[in-house]
Short mmCIF file of C-alpha atoms in Angstrom, two decimals:
data_model
loop_
_atom_site.label_atom_id
_atom_site.label_comp_id
_atom_site.label_asym_id
_atom_site.label_seq_id
_atom_site.Cartn_x
_atom_site.Cartn_y
_atom_site.Cartn_z
CA MET I 1 90.83 63.73 80.46
CA HIS I 2 94.46 64.05 79.45
CA PHE I 3 96.62 66.63 81.22
CA LYS I 4 100.09 67.28 80.10
CA LEU I 5 102.25 69.62 82.53
CA ASP I 6 104.35 71.05 79.76
CA ASP I 7 100.97 72.59 78.32
CA SER I 8 100.17 74.30 81.80
CA LEU I 9 100.43 78.01 81.79
CA GLY I 10 100.75 77.82 85.72
CA PHE I 11 103.70 75.39 85.49
CA TRP I 12 105.59 77.60 83.24
CA ILE I 13 104.84 80.68 85.26
CA ASN I 14 106.11 78.79 88.33
CA VAL I 15 109.36 77.63 86.60
CA VAL I 16 110.15 81.09 85.42
CA ALA I 17 109.35 82.87 88.73
CA GLY I 18 111.54 80.12 90.56
CA LYS I 19 114.48 80.76 88.24
CA MET I 20 114.13 84.55 88.28
CA LYS I 21 113.92 84.39 92.17
CA ASN I 22 116.99 82.12 92.31
CA GLU I 23 119.08 84.47 90.01
CA LEU I 24 118.13 87.40 91.92
CA ASN I 25 119.02 85.80 95.29
CA ARG I 26 122.29 84.85 93.89
CA SER I 27 122.99 88.31 92.37
CA ILE I 28 122.06 90.32 95.54
CA SER I 29 123.44 87.85 98.12
CA MET I 30 126.54 89.90 98.54
CA TYR I 31 124.49 92.63 100.40
CA ASN I 32 122.73 89.90 102.58
CA ILE I 33 119.39 90.66 101.04
CA THR I 34 116.87 88.03 99.57
CA ALA I 35 114.42 88.47 96.80
CA GLU I 36 111.61 88.81 99.33
CA GLN I 37 113.33 91.48 101.12
CA TRP I 38 114.27 93.16 97.88
CA ALA I 39 110.44 93.34 97.15
CA VAL I 40 109.69 94.95 100.38
CA LEU I 41 112.72 97.41 100.08
CA SER I 42 111.66 98.35 96.57
CA ARG I 43 108.08 99.15 97.63
CA LEU I 44 109.42 101.32 100.52
CA TRP I 45 111.75 103.17 98.03
CA GLU I 46 108.63 104.13 96.21
CA GLU I 47 106.71 105.21 99.18
CA GLN I 48 107.57 105.24 103.03
CA GLY I 49 105.39 105.46 105.95
CA VAL I 50 103.01 102.55 104.96
CA THR I 51 101.53 99.83 107.14
CA GLN I 52 102.49 96.20 107.07
CA LYS I 53 99.21 95.40 105.40
CA ASP I 54 99.79 97.85 102.59
CA LEU I 55 103.23 96.34 101.96
CA ALA I 56 101.66 92.93 101.96
CA GLU I 57 99.24 93.96 99.21
CA ARG I 58 101.84 95.81 97.17
CA THR I 59 104.29 92.86 97.35
CA GLY I 60 101.73 90.00 96.64
CA LYS I 61 102.66 88.40 100.08
CA ASP I 62 100.39 87.63 103.14
CA GLN I 63 100.65 89.80 106.24
CA PRO I 64 102.47 87.18 108.48
CA ASN I 65 105.18 86.59 105.85
CA THR I 66 105.62 90.32 105.31
CA GLY I 67 105.91 90.68 109.11
CA ARG I 68 108.76 88.06 109.18
CA ILE I 69 110.49 89.99 106.26
CA LEU I 70 110.18 93.15 108.11
CA ASP I 71 111.58 91.52 111.37
CA LYS I 72 114.61 90.43 109.42
CA LEU I 73 115.10 93.91 107.85
CA GLU I 74 114.58 95.70 111.10
CA ARG I 75 117.36 93.50 112.64
CA LYS I 76 119.66 94.40 109.66
CA GLY I 77 118.94 98.05 110.49
CA LEU I 78 117.35 98.76 107.19
CA VAL I 79 113.91 99.61 108.42
CA ASN I 80 112.12 101.06 111.42
CA ARG I 81 108.50 100.41 112.49
CA ILE I 82 106.91 103.55 114.13
CA PRO I 83 103.46 103.87 115.80
CA ASP I 84 101.24 106.31 113.79
CA THR I 85 100.90 109.61 115.67
CA GLN I 86 97.09 109.62 114.77
CA ASP I 87 96.33 105.96 115.84
CA ARG I 88 98.95 104.16 118.12
CA ARG I 89 97.45 100.73 116.98
CA ILE I 90 98.71 101.37 113.46
CA VAL I 91 102.50 100.95 112.78
CA LEU I 92 104.14 102.59 109.82
CA VAL I 93 107.30 101.31 108.29
CA PHE I 94 110.11 103.59 107.21
CA LEU I 95 113.60 103.04 105.70
CA THR I 96 116.67 103.86 107.72
CA ASP I 97 119.47 105.72 106.07
CA THR I 98 121.20 102.39 105.50
CA GLY I 99 118.08 101.15 103.90
CA CYS I 100 117.84 104.20 101.62
CA GLU I 101 121.45 103.72 100.63
CA LEU I 102 120.94 100.25 99.43
CA LYS I 103 118.89 101.43 96.55
CA GLU I 104 121.82 102.82 94.43
CA LYS I 105 123.64 99.58 94.90
CA LEU I 106 120.79 96.96 94.30
CA ILE I 107 118.84 98.65 91.49
CA PRO I 108 121.63 98.27 89.01
CA ILE I 109 122.02 94.65 89.96
CA VAL I 110 118.37 93.86 89.65
CA THR I 111 118.03 95.74 86.47
CA ASP I 112 120.83 93.55 85.10
CA VAL I 113 119.11 90.33 86.01
CA LEU I 114 116.00 91.50 84.35
CA ILE I 115 117.89 92.57 81.11
CA ARG I 116 119.50 89.16 80.90
CA ALA I 117 116.08 87.42 81.60
CA GLN I 118 114.42 89.45 78.87
CA ARG I 119 117.32 89.10 76.21
CA GLY I 120 115.76 88.47 72.79
CA ILE I 121 112.20 89.55 73.75
CA ASP I 122 110.85 92.52 72.09
CA ASP I 123 109.74 95.40 74.31
CA LYS I 124 106.15 95.21 73.16
CA ASP I 125 106.04 91.44 73.92
CA ILE I 126 107.22 92.22 77.45
CA THR I 127 104.45 94.89 77.85
CA TYR I 128 101.85 92.47 76.41
CA LEU I 129 103.11 89.69 78.65
CA LYS I 130 102.70 91.86 81.70
CA GLN I 131 99.09 92.88 80.79
CA ILE I 132 98.31 89.15 80.51
CA LEU I 133 99.88 88.28 83.72
CA GLU I 134 97.97 91.10 85.43
CA LYS I 135 94.72 89.78 83.99
CA LEU I 136 95.65 86.36 85.33
CA SER I 137 96.22 87.68 88.70
CA ARG I 138 92.93 89.57 88.62
CA ASN I 139 90.97 86.46 87.56
CA ILE I 140 92.33 84.38 90.48
#
């Protein structure tokens, strides 16, 4: 059986993901934030008071990795972990004021990265690509 790497969808997804992650890291490095930290912050801007497990699921990361990201964000003063008042075994994650304030600084930078990456690609093609990637994710 013949296999050509350049014909592999997984190869190209990995190449693009790596390039986008590197560009995002470069673009937001002035705020001492990584792409992984950005993903967690972005989910917390959508909804605070969620568990580490919820954040892991919503960012596509495993719980131990999410825990390490939260450790770093907590040391930077961007998040707090607070025990749930109903069940002290559960810890909920909240943004600090500083974490909330980063939103206005980071979103324009991240938006610019996405605009540059999507240059020359029609909006309907971007929508279709997202649908295909979601299907691939569900299939795996």
